[in-house]
Amino acid sequence: MSAELEGGCACGAVRYRLATPPMFVHCCHCLDCQRQTGSAFVINALIETARVEILGAEPVRHEMPTESGRPHGIYRCRACGTAVWSEYGGLTTARFVRVGTLDDPPALAPDVHIYVRSKQPWISLPEGVPAFPAYYDAVKLWPAASLARRKALLG
Ligand SMILES: [Zn+2]
Ligand SMILES: [Zn+2]
């Protein structure tokens, strides 16, 4: 894959490369994501951990409180604190890579908007991209090749 899928933290200590495009890209408008980013939403590229090549320092995990009780770890640069990806539900084989940390963030546009029930009212969603009040059914939305990759992760 080309250098467009490389990224890193603000100080440059953490650098990574996505070996392939992700399985799917979420734009999440939930209140947890808004609080954890200090912004209106987060854009997460869902990809196998094995396809995230660490080129620099290893980011460190920060445990987030969750309402469900399912674990959510945010991985941050030890030096500058930039969050580069999340791990949800204890699934160590998958990463939710923050698209804003790519060197070329427009390389990955959202495939779906989720938790739009808590979307900030001034945001207009694009035509033609599915949007859901809360979560959604990946089986109905993901392309077959991505579903096969997902199945390989989940068993
Ligand atoms: Zn850094
Ligand atoms: Zn969210």
mmCIF file of C-alpha atoms and ligand atoms in Angstrom:
data_model
loop_
_atom_site.group_PDB
_atom_site.id
_atom_site.type_symbol
_atom_site.label_atom_id
_atom_site.label_comp_id
_atom_site.label_asym_id
_atom_site.label_seq_id
_atom_site.Cartn_x
_atom_site.Cartn_y
_atom_site.Cartn_z
ATOM 1 C CA MET A 1 0.000 0.000 0.000
ATOM 2 C CA SER A 2 1.168 3.532 -0.616
ATOM 3 C CA ALA A 3 2.386 6.007 1.982
ATOM 4 C CA GLU A 4 -1.053 7.611 2.149
ATOM 5 C CA LEU A 5 -2.028 5.156 4.896
ATOM 6 C CA GLU A 6 0.821 6.140 7.192
ATOM 7 C CA GLY A 7 0.227 8.200 10.262
ATOM 8 C CA GLY A 8 1.401 9.133 13.701
ATOM 9 C CA CYS A 9 1.154 11.364 16.729
ATOM 10 C CA ALA A 10 1.770 15.087 16.989
ATOM 11 C CA CYS A 11 5.381 14.803 18.193
ATOM 12 C CA GLY A 12 6.349 12.102 15.704
ATOM 13 C CA ALA A 13 7.444 9.475 18.242
ATOM 14 C CA VAL A 14 4.552 7.158 17.331
ATOM 15 C CA ARG A 15 4.448 6.258 13.646
ATOM 16 C CA TYR A 16 2.407 3.529 11.992
ATOM 17 C CA ARG A 17 1.446 2.190 8.587
ATOM 18 C CA LEU A 18 -1.765 0.415 7.622
ATOM 19 C CA ALA A 19 -0.672 -2.546 5.510
ATOM 20 C CA THR A 20 -3.993 -2.549 3.620
ATOM 21 C CA PRO A 21 -7.104 -0.401 3.552
ATOM 22 C CA PRO A 22 -9.347 -0.968 6.588
ATOM 23 C CA MET A 23 -12.410 -3.217 6.685
ATOM 24 C CA PHE A 24 -14.762 -0.289 7.282
ATOM 25 C CA VAL A 25 -14.690 3.308 8.465
ATOM 26 C CA HIS A 26 -17.002 4.594 11.210
ATOM 27 C CA CYS A 27 -17.822 8.184 11.940
ATOM 28 C CA CYS A 28 -19.117 8.015 15.510
ATOM 29 C CA HIS A 29 -21.175 10.846 16.953
ATOM 30 C CA CYS A 30 -21.705 9.305 20.409
ATOM 31 C CA LEU A 31 -21.198 11.405 23.511
ATOM 32 C CA ASP A 32 -18.280 9.254 24.706
ATOM 33 C CA CYS A 33 -16.385 9.922 21.478
ATOM 34 C CA GLN A 34 -17.223 13.620 21.696
ATOM 35 C CA ARG A 35 -15.883 13.803 25.243
ATOM 36 C CA GLN A 36 -12.795 11.695 24.572
ATOM 37 C CA THR A 37 -11.813 13.758 21.539
ATOM 38 C CA GLY A 38 -13.089 17.136 22.711
ATOM 39 C CA SER A 39 -14.641 17.378 19.266
ATOM 40 C CA ALA A 40 -17.935 16.637 17.490
ATOM 41 C CA PHE A 41 -17.184 13.059 16.391
ATOM 42 C CA VAL A 42 -14.400 10.589 15.820
ATOM 43 C CA ILE A 43 -13.490 8.800 12.579
ATOM 44 C CA ASN A 44 -12.314 5.250 13.185
ATOM 45 C CA ALA A 45 -10.788 2.931 10.572
ATOM 46 C CA LEU A 46 -11.479 -0.668 11.617
ATOM 47 C CA ILE A 47 -8.539 -2.894 10.777
ATOM 48 C CA GLU A 48 -6.794 -6.022 11.945
ATOM 49 C CA THR A 49 -4.108 -5.360 14.580
ATOM 50 C CA ALA A 50 -1.760 -7.502 12.485
ATOM 51 C CA ARG A 51 -2.132 -4.992 9.628
ATOM 52 C CA VAL A 52 -1.077 -2.017 11.763
ATOM 53 C CA GLU A 53 2.685 -1.873 11.448
ATOM 54 C CA ILE A 54 4.340 0.036 14.281
ATOM 55 C CA LEU A 55 7.168 2.101 12.794
ATOM 56 C CA GLY A 56 8.102 4.171 15.851
ATOM 57 C CA ALA A 57 7.399 4.080 19.569
ATOM 58 C CA GLU A 58 4.670 1.811 20.982
ATOM 59 C CA PRO A 59 1.656 3.819 22.124
ATOM 60 C CA VAL A 60 0.466 3.248 25.695
ATOM 61 C CA ARG A 61 -3.009 2.109 26.672
ATOM 62 C CA HIS A 62 -5.368 4.273 28.715
ATOM 63 C CA GLU A 63 -8.453 2.547 30.107
ATOM 64 C CA MET A 64 -11.704 4.422 29.479
ATOM 65 C CA PRO A 65 -14.793 4.123 31.674
ATOM 66 C CA THR A 66 -17.729 2.616 29.725
ATOM 67 C CA GLU A 67 -21.423 2.378 30.513
ATOM 68 C CA SER A 68 -21.594 -1.187 29.205
ATOM 69 C CA GLY A 69 -18.671 -2.330 31.329
ATOM 70 C CA ARG A 70 -16.988 -3.666 28.187
ATOM 71 C CA PRO A 71 -13.373 -2.532 28.089
ATOM 72 C CA HIS A 72 -12.269 0.365 25.902
ATOM 73 C CA GLY A 73 -8.580 1.189 25.756
ATOM 74 C CA ILE A 74 -7.305 4.313 24.007
ATOM 75 C CA TYR A 75 -3.694 4.093 22.851
ATOM 76 C CA ARG A 76 -1.719 7.304 23.115
ATOM 77 C CA CYS A 77 1.789 8.511 22.456
ATOM 78 C CA ARG A 78 3.689 8.355 25.726
ATOM 79 C CA ALA A 79 5.384 11.678 24.995
ATOM 80 C CA CYS A 80 2.696 13.959 23.524
ATOM 81 C CA GLY A 81 -0.530 12.151 24.451
ATOM 82 C CA THR A 82 -2.045 12.051 20.963
ATOM 83 C CA ALA A 83 -4.574 9.211 20.694
ATOM 84 C CA VAL A 84 -3.856 7.024 17.678
ATOM 85 C CA TRP A 85 -6.284 4.110 18.091
ATOM 86 C CA SER A 86 -8.751 2.313 20.314
ATOM 87 C CA GLU A 87 -9.333 -1.284 21.266
ATOM 88 C CA TYR A 88 -12.948 -2.165 22.058
ATOM 89 C CA GLY A 89 -14.499 -5.023 23.949
ATOM 90 C CA GLY A 90 -11.230 -6.762 24.708
ATOM 91 C CA LEU A 91 -10.812 -7.721 21.039
ATOM 92 C CA THR A 92 -7.034 -7.427 20.819
ATOM 93 C CA THR A 93 -6.951 -8.520 17.177
ATOM 94 C CA ALA A 94 -8.709 -5.370 15.943
ATOM 95 C CA ARG A 95 -7.834 -1.695 16.043
ATOM 96 C CA PHE A 96 -10.015 1.379 15.599
ATOM 97 C CA VAL A 97 -7.425 3.707 14.095
ATOM 98 C CA ARG A 98 -8.167 7.418 14.356
ATOM 99 C CA VAL A 99 -8.287 8.653 10.793
ATOM 100 C CA GLY A 100 -7.305 12.172 11.848
ATOM 101 C CA THR A 101 -3.845 10.844 12.744
ATOM 102 C CA LEU A 102 -3.138 9.778 9.157
ATOM 103 C CA ASP A 103 -0.713 11.959 7.263
ATOM 104 C CA ASP A 104 -3.479 12.235 4.652
ATOM 105 C CA PRO A 105 -6.780 12.074 6.576
ATOM 106 C CA PRO A 106 -9.033 12.403 3.490
ATOM 107 C CA ALA A 107 -7.607 9.069 2.294
ATOM 108 C CA LEU A 108 -10.306 7.307 4.345
ATOM 109 C CA ALA A 109 -13.833 8.726 4.260
ATOM 110 C CA PRO A 110 -16.575 7.404 6.555
ATOM 111 C CA ASP A 111 -18.569 4.400 5.272
ATOM 112 C CA VAL A 112 -21.222 4.902 7.943
ATOM 113 C CA HIS A 113 -22.317 7.479 10.506
ATOM 114 C CA ILE A 114 -23.349 6.009 13.854
ATOM 115 C CA TYR A 115 -24.964 7.324 17.029
ATOM 116 C CA VAL A 116 -26.344 10.232 15.048
ATOM 117 C CA ARG A 117 -29.014 10.616 17.769
ATOM 118 C CA SER A 118 -26.366 12.580 19.664
ATOM 119 C CA LYS A 119 -24.888 14.279 16.598
ATOM 120 C CA GLN A 120 -24.271 17.985 16.999
ATOM 121 C CA PRO A 121 -27.181 19.794 15.340
ATOM 122 C CA TRP A 122 -25.051 21.985 13.076
ATOM 123 C CA ILE A 123 -23.574 18.950 11.266
ATOM 124 C CA SER A 124 -25.222 18.013 7.977
ATOM 125 C CA LEU A 125 -24.537 14.419 6.978
ATOM 126 C CA PRO A 126 -23.645 13.678 3.358
ATOM 127 C CA GLU A 127 -26.206 12.125 1.020
ATOM 128 C CA GLY A 128 -25.564 8.508 0.180
ATOM 129 C CA VAL A 129 -23.665 7.525 3.328
ATOM 130 C CA PRO A 130 -25.746 5.340 5.685
ATOM 131 C CA ALA A 131 -26.518 6.835 9.089
ATOM 132 C CA PHE A 132 -27.988 5.165 12.163
ATOM 133 C CA PRO A 133 -29.409 6.529 15.437
ATOM 134 C CA ALA A 134 -27.198 4.131 17.441
ATOM 135 C CA TYR A 135 -25.126 1.129 16.337
ATOM 136 C CA TYR A 136 -25.862 -0.884 13.197
ATOM 137 C CA ASP A 137 -25.692 -4.364 11.713
ATOM 138 C CA ALA A 138 -22.330 -4.814 10.004
ATOM 139 C CA VAL A 139 -23.546 -7.941 8.220
ATOM 140 C CA LYS A 140 -26.079 -5.849 6.280
ATOM 141 C CA LEU A 141 -23.680 -3.067 5.399
ATOM 142 C CA TRP A 142 -20.115 -4.274 4.965
ATOM 143 C CA PRO A 143 -18.812 -5.523 1.625
ATOM 144 C CA ALA A 144 -18.279 -9.288 1.410
ATOM 145 C CA ALA A 145 -14.492 -9.060 1.488
ATOM 146 C CA SER A 146 -14.596 -7.024 4.692
ATOM 147 C CA LEU A 147 -17.081 -9.426 6.261
ATOM 148 C CA ALA A 148 -14.723 -12.294 5.500
ATOM 149 C CA ARG A 149 -11.908 -10.419 7.259
ATOM 150 C CA ARG A 150 -14.216 -9.723 10.195
ATOM 151 C CA LYS A 151 -15.208 -13.361 10.413
ATOM 152 C CA ALA A 152 -11.555 -14.373 10.498
ATOM 153 C CA LEU A 153 -11.106 -12.095 13.533
ATOM 154 C CA LEU A 154 -14.240 -13.080 15.414
ATOM 155 C CA GLY A 155 -14.189 -16.780 14.525
HETATM 156 ZN ZN ZN B 1 3.869 11.888 20.265
HETATM 157 ZN ZN ZN B 2 -18.512 6.779 19.726
#
